[in-house]
Coordinates of C-alpha atoms and ligand atoms in Angstrom, one line a residue:
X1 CA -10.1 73.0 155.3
X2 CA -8.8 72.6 158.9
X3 CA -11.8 73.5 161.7
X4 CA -10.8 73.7 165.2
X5 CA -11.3 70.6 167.3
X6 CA -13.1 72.9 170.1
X7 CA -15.0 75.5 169.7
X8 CA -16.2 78.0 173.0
X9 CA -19.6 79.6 172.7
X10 CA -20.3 81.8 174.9
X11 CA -24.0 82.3 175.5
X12 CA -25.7 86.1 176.3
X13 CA -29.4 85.0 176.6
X14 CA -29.1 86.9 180.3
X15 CA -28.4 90.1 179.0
X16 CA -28.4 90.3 175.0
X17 CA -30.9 88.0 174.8
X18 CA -33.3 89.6 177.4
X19 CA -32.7 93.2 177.3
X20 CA -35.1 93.7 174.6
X21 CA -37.7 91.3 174.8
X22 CA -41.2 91.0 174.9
X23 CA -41.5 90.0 178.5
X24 CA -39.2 90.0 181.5
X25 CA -38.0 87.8 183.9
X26 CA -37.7 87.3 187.6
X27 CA -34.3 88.1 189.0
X28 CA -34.7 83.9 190.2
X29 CA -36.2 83.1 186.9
X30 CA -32.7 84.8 185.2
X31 CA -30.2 83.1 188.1
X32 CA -32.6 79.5 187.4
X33 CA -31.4 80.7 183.4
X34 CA -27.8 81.2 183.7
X35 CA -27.3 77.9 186.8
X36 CA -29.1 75.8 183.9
X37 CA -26.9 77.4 180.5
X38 CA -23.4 76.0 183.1
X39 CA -25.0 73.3 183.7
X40 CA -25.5 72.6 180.3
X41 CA -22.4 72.8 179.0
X42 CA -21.6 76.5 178.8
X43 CA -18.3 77.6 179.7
X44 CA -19.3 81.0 179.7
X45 CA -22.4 83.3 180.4
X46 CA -22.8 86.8 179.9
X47 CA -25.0 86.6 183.1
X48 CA -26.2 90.5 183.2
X49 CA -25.4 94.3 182.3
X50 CA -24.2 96.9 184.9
X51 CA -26.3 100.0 182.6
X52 CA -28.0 102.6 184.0
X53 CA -31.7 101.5 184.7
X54 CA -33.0 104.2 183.4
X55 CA -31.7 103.4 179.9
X56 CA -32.6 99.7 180.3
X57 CA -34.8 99.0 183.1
X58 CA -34.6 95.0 182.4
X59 CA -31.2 95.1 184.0
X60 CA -32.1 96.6 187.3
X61 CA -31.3 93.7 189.0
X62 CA -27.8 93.0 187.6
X63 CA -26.4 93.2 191.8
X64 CA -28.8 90.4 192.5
X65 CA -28.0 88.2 189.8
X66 CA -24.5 88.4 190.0
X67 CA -24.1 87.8 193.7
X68 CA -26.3 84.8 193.6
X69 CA -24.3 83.3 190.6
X70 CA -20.5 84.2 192.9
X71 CA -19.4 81.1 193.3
X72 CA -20.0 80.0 189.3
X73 CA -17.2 80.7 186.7
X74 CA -17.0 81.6 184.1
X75 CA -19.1 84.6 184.7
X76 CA -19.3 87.7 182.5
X77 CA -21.1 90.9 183.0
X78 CA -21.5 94.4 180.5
X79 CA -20.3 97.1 181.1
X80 CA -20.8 101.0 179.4
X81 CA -18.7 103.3 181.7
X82 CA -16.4 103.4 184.9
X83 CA -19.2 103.5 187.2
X84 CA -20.7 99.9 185.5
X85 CA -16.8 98.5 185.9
X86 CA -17.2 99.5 190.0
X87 CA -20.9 97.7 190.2
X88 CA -19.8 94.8 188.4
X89 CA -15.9 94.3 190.6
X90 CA -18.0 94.9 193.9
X91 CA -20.4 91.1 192.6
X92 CA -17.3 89.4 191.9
X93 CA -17.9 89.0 188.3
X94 CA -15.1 86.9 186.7
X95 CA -14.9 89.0 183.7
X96 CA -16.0 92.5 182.2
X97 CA -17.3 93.3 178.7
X98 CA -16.5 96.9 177.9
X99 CA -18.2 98.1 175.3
X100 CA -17.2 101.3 172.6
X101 CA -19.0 101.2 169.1
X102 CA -17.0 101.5 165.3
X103 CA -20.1 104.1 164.6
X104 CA -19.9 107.4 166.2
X105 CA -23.6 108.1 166.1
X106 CA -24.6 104.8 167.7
X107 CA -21.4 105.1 170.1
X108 CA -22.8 108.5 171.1
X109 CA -26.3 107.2 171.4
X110 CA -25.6 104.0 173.2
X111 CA -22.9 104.9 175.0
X112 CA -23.9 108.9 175.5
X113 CA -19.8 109.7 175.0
X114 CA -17.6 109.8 172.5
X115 CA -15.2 107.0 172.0
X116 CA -12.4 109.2 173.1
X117 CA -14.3 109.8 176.9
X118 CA -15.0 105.6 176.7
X119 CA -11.3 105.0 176.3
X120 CA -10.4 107.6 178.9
X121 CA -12.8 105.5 181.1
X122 CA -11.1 102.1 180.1
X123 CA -7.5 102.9 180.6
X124 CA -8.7 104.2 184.2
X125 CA -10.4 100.8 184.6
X126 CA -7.5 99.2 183.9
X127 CA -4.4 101.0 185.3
X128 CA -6.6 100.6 188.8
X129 CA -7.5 97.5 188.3
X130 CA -4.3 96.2 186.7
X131 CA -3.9 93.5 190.1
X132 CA -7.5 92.1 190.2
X133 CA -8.8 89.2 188.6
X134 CA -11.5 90.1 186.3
X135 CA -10.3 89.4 183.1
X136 CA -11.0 93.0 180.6
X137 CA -13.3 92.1 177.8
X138 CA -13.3 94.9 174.9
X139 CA -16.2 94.9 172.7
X140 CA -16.4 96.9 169.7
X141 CA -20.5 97.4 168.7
X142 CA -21.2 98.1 164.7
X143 CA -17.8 96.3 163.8
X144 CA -19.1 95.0 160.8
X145 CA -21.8 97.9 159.4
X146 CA -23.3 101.0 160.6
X147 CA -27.1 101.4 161.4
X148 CA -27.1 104.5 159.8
X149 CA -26.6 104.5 155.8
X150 CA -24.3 108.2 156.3
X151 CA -21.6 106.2 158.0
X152 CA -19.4 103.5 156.3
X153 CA -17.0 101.3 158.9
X154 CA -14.0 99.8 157.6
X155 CA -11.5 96.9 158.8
X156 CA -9.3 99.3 159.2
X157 CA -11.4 101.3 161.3
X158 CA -12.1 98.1 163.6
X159 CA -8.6 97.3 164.0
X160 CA -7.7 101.0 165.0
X161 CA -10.1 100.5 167.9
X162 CA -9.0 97.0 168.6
X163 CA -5.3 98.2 168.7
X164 CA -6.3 101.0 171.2
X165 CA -8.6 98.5 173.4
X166 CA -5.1 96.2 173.8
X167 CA -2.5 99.4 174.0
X168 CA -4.9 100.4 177.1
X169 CA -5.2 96.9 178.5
X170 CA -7.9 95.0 177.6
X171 CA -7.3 90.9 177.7
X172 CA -9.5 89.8 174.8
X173 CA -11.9 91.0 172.2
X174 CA -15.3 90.7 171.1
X175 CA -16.4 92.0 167.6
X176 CA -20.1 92.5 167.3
X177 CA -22.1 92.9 164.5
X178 CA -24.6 94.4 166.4
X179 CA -27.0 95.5 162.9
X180 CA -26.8 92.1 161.3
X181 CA -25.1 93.4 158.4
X182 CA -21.7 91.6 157.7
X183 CA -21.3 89.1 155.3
X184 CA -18.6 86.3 155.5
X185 CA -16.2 88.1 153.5
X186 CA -16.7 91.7 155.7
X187 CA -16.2 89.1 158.9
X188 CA -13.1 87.4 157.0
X189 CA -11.0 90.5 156.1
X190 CA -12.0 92.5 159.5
X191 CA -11.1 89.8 161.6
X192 CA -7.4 89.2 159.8
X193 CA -7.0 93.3 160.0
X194 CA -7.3 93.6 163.3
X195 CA -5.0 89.9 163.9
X196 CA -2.8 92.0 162.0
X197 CA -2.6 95.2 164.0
X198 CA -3.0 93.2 167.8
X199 CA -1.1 90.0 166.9
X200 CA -2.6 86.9 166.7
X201 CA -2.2 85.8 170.9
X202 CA -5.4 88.1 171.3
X203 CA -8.4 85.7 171.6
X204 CA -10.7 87.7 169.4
X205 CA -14.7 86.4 170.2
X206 CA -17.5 87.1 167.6
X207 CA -20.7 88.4 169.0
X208 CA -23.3 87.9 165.3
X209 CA -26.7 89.5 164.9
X210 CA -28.5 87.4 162.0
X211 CA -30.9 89.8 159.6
X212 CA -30.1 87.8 156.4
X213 CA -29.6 84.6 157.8
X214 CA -26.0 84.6 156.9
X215 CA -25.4 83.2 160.2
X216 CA -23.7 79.6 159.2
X217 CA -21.4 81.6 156.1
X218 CA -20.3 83.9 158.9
X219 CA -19.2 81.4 161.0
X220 CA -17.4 79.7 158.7
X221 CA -15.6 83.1 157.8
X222 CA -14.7 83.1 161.2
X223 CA -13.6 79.6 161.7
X224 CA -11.7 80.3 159.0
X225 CA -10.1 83.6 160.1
X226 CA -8.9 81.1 163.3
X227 CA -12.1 82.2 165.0
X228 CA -13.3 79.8 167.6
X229 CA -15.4 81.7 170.5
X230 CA -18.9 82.8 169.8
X231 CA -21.5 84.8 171.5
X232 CA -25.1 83.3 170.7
X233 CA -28.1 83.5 172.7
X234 CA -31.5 81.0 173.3
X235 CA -34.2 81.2 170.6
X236 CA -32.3 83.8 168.5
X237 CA -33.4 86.2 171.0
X238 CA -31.9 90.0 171.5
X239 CA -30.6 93.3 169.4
X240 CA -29.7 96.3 170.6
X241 CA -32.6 98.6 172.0
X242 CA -30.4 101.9 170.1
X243 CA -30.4 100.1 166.4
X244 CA -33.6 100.4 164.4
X245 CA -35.1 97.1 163.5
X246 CA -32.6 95.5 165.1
X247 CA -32.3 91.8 164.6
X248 CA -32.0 89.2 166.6
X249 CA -28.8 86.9 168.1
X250 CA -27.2 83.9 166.6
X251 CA -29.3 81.1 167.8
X252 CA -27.6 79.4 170.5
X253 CA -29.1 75.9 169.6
X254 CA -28.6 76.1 166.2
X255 CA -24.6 77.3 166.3
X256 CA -24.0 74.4 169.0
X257 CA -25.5 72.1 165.9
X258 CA -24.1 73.1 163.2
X259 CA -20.8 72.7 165.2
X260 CA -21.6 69.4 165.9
X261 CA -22.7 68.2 162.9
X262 CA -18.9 70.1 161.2
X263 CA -17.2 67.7 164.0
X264 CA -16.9 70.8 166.1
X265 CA -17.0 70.0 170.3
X266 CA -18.4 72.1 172.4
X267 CA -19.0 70.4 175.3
X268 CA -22.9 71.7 175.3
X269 CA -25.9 69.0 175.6
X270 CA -27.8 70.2 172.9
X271 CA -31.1 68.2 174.4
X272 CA -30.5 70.4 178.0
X273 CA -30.3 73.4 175.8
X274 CA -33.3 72.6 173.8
X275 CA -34.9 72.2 177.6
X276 CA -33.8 75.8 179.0
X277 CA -35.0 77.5 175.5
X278 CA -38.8 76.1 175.7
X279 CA -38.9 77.0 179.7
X280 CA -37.4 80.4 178.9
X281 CA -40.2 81.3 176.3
X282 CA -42.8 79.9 178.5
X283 CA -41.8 81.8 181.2
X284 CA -41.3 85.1 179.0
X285 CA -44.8 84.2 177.3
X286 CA -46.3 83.9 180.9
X287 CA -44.6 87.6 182.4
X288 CA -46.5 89.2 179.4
X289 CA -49.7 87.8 180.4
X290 CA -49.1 89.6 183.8
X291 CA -48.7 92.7 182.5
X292 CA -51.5 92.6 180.1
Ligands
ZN301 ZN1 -25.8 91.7 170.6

């Protein structure tokens, strides 16, 4: 088989990784996270979420982390609605994840519209925006499985939603099985659909949640689909606070290794990451002894 010389990973400890976890951190303890995940080796960081804080309180301080982190790129910040798009242009983030889901229940749950209202809110984002910078991420939640055994989602499905997320704009994708569910031949044949429906010049990123530790099969789906950007976060961290039992991220560490050892560059120092990880669970370990 032919790998990819390079692969990107992209690494969402800031917000995936944090937003559900036992233990918060300091606004400086998050910018000390993201300054040391650059300086690393990551290209990218999903640095924070513009949600309301009502719905996640952990992300309160999204304006405070993103201004401090300005003058860093490649910066990338969550976003649910319009309102979350105008938080995160005002920080100067380099680039947006919006974010719709393939199931309607867990769209309307997560999202509290319906995918029609969320599009209605992208194509506004970008036909205003359509001069600025900020690159428009479009993520697409439950790609690979629902959380809810009534609803069944389909390639087909996926690349309906990926067609419409490129018709109305959006730069790049991300495909996130956000239950842990797919298998590397779900992640194969969605992945080609929706290549199929948006052309193959759409930089398509995968965003994996591991329940059956499938996590090494999937990537090689996905490498082998012509795959080569990855979301991951530190310590296997994250999952969605709307998904029952949700499991946690692809472990950044151990997708930087198994690249490696397949010949794969990343351009990540896997001993620095190794570093960030134990300092990141002390410091979560020491904010739940605060609130105890
Ligand atoms: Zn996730």
């Amino acid at each position: 088989m032919n790998w990819p010389q390079t692969v990107k990973v992209i690494d969402v400890t800031p917000r995936d990784g944090l937003q559900d976890a036992a233990g918060e951190l300091t606004a400086e303890q998050k910018i000390q996270l993201c300054r040391d995940l650059y300086a690393a080796g990551v290209q990218s960081v999903e640095i924070t979420a513009f949600v309301s804080p009502k719905w996640v309180p952990l992300m309160r301080d999204a304006e405070t982390v993103a201004l401090a982190l300005r003058e860093l790129s490649d910066t990338i910040a969550l976003v649910p609605n319009q309102k979350g798009f105008e938080r995160a242009l005002a920080t100067g983030v380099n680039a947006v994840t919006f974010v719709v889901s393939a199931s309607p229940i867990h769209q309307r749950e997560n999202l509290r519209m319906s995918l029609a209202d969320s599009f209605e809110q992208f194509r506004r984002i970008a036909q205003m925006h359509a001069s600025s910078q900020v690159r428009l991420r479009g993520a697409i939640s439950c790609a690979f499985g629902s959380p809810f055994s009534t609803e069944s989602i389909t390639p087909e499905t996926v690349a309906d939603i990926a067609c419409e997320y490129v018709d109305s704009g959006a730069v790049e994708l991300s495909l996130a099985d956000t239950v842990g569910v797919g298998t590397p031949q779900v992640i194969y044949d969605t992945i080609l659909s929706v290549k199929q429906r948006v052309g193959h010049h759409v930089p398509i990123t995968l965003h994996l949640h591991d329940r059956y530790e499938l996590g090494l099969g999937n990537i090689v789906a996905a490498l082998a689909a012509g795959v080569t950007v990855f979301e991951t976060a530190l310590a296997g961290l994250g999952g969605c606070p709307f998904v029952p039992d949700a499991p946690g991220n692809l472990d950044t560490e151990k997708v930087v290794r198994w690249l490696h050892l397949m010949g794969i560059h990343t351009g990540i120092d896997e001993h620095a990451l190794s570093q960030i990880r134990k300092r990141l669970l002390k410091d979560l370990d020491a904010s739940n002894g605060r609130a105890d």
